Short mmCIF file of C-alpha atoms in Angstrom, two decimals:
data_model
loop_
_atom_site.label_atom_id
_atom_site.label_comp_id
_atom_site.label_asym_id
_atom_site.label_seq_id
_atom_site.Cartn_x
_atom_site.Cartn_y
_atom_site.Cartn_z
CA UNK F 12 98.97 247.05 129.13
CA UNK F 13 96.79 248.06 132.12
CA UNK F 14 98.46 249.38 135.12
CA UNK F 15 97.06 249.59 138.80
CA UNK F 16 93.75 250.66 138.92
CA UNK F 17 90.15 249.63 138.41
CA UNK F 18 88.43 248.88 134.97
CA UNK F 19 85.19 248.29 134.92
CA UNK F 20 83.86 246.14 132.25
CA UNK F 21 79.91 246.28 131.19
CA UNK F 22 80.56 243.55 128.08
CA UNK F 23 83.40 241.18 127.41
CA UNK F 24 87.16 242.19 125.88
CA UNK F 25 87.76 239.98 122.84
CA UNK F 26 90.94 239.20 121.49
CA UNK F 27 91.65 237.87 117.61
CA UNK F 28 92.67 234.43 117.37
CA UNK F 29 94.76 235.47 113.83
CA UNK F 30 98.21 235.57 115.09
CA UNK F 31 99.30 238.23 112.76
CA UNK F 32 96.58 240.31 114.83
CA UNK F 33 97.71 238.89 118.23
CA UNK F 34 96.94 240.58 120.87
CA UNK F 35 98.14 239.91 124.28
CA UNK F 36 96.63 241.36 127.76
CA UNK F 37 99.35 242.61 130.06
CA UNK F 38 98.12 243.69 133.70
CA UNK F 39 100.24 244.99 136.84
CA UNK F 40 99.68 243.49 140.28
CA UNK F 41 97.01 245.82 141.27
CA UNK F 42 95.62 246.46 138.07
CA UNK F 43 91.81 244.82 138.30
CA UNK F 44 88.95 244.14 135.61
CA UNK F 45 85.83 243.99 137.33
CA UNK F 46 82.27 243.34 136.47
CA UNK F 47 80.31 246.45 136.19
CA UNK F 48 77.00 246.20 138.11
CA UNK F 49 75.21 246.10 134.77
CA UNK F 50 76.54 242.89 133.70
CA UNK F 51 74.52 240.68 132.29
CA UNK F 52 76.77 238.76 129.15
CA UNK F 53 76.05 235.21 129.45
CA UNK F 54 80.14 234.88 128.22
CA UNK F 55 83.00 235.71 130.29
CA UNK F 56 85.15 238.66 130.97
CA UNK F 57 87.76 237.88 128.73
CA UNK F 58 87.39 236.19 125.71
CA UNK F 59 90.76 234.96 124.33
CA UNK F 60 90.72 233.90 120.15
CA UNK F 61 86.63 235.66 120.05
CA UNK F 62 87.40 237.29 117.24
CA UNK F 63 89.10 236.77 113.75
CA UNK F 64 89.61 233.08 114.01
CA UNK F 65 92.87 231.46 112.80
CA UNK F 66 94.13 227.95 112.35
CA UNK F 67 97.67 228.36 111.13
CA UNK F 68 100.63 228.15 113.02
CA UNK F 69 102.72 228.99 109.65
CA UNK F 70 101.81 232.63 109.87
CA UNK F 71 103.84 234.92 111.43
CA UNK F 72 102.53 236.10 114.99
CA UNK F 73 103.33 235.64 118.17
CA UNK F 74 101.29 233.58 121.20
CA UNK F 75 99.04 235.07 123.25
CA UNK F 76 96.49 235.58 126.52
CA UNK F 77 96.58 237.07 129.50
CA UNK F 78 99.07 237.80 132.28
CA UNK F 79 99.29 239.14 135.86
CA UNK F 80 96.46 241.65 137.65
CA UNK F 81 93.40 240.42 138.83
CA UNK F 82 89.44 239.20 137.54
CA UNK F 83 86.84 240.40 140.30
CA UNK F 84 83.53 238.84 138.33
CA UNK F 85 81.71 240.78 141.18
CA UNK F 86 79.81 237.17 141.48
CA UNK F 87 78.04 237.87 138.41
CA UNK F 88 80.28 237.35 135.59
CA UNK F 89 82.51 234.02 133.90
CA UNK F 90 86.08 235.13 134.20
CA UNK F 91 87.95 233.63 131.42
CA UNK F 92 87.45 231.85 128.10
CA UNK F 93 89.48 230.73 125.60
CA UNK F 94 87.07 230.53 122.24
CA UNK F 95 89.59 230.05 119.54
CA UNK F 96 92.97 229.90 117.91
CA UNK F 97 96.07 227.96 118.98
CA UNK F 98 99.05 227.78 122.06
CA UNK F 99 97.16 230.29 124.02
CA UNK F 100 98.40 230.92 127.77
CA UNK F 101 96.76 232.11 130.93
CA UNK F 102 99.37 233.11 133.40
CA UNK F 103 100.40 234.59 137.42
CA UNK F 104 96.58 236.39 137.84
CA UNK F 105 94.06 235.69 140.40
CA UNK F 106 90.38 235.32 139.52
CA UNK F 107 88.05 236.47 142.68
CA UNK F 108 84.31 235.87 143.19
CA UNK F 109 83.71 233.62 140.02
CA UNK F 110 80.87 231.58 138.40
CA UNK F 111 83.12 229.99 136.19
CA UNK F 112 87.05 230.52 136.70
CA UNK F 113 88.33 229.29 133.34
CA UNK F 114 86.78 228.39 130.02
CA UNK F 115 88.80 226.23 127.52
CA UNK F 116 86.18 225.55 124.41
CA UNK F 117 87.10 223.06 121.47
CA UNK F 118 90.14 223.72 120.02
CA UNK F 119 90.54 225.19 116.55
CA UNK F 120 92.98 222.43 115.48
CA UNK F 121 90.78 219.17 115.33
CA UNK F 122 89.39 219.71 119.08
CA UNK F 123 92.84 220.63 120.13
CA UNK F 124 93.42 223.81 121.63
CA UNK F 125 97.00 223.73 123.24
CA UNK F 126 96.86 226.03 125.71
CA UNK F 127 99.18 226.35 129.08
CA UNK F 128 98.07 228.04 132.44
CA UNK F 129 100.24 228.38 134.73
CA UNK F 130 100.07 230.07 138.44
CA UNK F 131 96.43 230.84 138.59
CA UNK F 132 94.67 231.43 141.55
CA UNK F 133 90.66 230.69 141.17
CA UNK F 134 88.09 231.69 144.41
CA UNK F 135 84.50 231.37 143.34
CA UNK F 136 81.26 232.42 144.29
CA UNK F 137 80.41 229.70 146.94
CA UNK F 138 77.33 228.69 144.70
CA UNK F 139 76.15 225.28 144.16
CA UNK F 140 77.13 226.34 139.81
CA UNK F 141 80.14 227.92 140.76
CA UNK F 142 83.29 225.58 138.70
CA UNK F 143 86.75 226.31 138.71
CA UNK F 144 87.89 224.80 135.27
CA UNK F 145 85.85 223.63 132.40
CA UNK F 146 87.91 221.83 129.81
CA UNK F 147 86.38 220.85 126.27
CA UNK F 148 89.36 221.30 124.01
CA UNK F 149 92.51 218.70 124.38
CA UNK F 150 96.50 218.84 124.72
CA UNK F 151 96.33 221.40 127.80
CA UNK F 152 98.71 222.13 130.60
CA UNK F 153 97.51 223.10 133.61
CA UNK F 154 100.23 223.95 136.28
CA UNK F 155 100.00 225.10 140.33
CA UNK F 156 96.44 226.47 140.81
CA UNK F 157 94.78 227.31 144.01
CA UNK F 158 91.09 226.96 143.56
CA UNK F 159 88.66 227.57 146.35
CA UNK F 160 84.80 227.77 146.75
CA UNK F 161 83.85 226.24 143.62
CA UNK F 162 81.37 223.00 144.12
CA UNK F 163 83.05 221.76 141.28
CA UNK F 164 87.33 222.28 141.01
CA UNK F 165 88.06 221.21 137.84
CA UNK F 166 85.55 219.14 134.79
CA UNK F 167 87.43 217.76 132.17
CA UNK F 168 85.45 216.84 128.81
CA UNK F 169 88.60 215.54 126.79
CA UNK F 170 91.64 213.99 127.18
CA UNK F 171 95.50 215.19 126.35
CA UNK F 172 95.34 217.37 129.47
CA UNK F 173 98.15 217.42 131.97
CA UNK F 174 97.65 218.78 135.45
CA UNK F 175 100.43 219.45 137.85
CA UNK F 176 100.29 221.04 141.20
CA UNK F 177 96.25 221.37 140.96
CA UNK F 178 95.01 222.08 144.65
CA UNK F 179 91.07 222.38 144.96
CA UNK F 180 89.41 223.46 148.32
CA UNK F 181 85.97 223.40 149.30
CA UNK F 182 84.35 226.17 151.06
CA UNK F 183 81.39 225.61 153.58
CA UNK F 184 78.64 228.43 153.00
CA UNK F 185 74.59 228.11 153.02
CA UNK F 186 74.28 228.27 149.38
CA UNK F 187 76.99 225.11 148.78
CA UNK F 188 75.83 221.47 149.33
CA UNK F 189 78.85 219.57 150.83
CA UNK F 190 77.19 216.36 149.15
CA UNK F 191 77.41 217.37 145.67
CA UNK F 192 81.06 218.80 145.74
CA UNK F 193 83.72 217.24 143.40
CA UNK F 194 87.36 218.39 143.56
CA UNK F 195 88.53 216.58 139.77
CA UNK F 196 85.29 215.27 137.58
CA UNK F 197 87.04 213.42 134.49
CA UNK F 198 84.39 212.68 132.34
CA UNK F 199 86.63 211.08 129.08
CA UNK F 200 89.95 209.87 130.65
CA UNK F 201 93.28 209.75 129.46
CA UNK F 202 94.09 212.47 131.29
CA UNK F 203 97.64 213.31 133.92
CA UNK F 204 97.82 214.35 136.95
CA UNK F 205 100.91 214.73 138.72
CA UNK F 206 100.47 215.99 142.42
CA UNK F 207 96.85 216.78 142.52
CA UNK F 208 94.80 216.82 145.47
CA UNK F 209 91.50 217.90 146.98
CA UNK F 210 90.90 219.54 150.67
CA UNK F 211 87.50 218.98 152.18
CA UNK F 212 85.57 217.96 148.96
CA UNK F 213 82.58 215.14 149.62
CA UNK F 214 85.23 213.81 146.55
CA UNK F 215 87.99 214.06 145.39
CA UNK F 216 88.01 212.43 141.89
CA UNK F 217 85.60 211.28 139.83
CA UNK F 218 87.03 209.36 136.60
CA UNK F 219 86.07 206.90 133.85
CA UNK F 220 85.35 203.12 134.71
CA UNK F 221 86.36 203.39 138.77
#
């Protein structure tokens, strides 16, 4: 548990992805990791599943991730990754001045990595890189986000995922290039949305065969 305050982080926190190690990251309202101004990890702040990888859901455990507080990547850092282990969530935070928002990697199960997040607010650093989602596991749930200044909302690499309530906005600034901005790029399909839509993006979706 981290209540109000400041933490600054110089490398990532890793959590384990064996549920009878679960560990779950519990921040107040005001309660803020930030990038330290020697921060130079190519991976993001938090790692969820990073360490002691699991692939059982038999074991005893609980679920874990990451709730409330904030992620100020100080425009230098990745705020969020999920790198292993199943049914992780991401929930009610805000991510501020981001390269990369949020991080799903392959799954542990087949590909699948089964995570929800839920009420997350994503503002990035305005750069031509900066992304709000990158999805390469499948079978996730992604439910009201706010993303803005990101040239890129959301990229999907597999299929399974559900979006509801995803709202991507594009931010004018002289590093972006209106041009190149894409609100949803769905690069394998099969894929739901369910009231998602783009403000001020060049596009608004690119998908598979259209």
């Amino acid at each position: 548990y981290f209540p109000d305050g400041i933490y600054l982080l110089s490398k990532p926190i890793k959590t384990p992805a064996n549920p009878q190690l679960s560990v779950s990251l519990e921040l107040s309202n005001y309660a803020i990791l930030k990038a330290s101004e020697n921060w130079a990890d190519s991976e993001a702040m938090v790692r969820l599943g990073a360490i002691h990888s699991a692939n059982n859901i038999f074991l005893n455990g609980s679920v874990y991730g990451i709730s409330g507080g904030i992620i100020d990547c100080s425009g230098k850092a990745k705020a969020i990754s999920v790198d292993g282990g199943r049914e992780t969530y991401i929930r009610n935070l805000s991510i501020k001045s981001t390269k990369l928002g949020i991080h799903i990697k392959r799954g542990a199960n087949s590909g699948s990595s089964d995570c929800d997040i839920i009420s997350v607010n994503i503002v990035g650093d305005k750069s031509l890189e900066s992304i709000g989602v990158l999805v390469e596991g499948y079978d996730n749930t992604f439910t009201n986000m706010r993303i803005y200044a990101t040239s890129t909302g959301v990229i999907l690499k597999s299929s399974g995922n559900n979006l509801r309530n995803i709202h991507p906005l594009y931010a004018y600034s002289a590093q972006s290039d209106y041009t190149k901005g894409v609100a949803f790029l769905d690069e394998k399909g099969s894929n739901w949305y369910d009231y998602c839509y783009s403000d001020n993006f060049a596009t608004g979706f690119v998908v598979p065969n259209t």
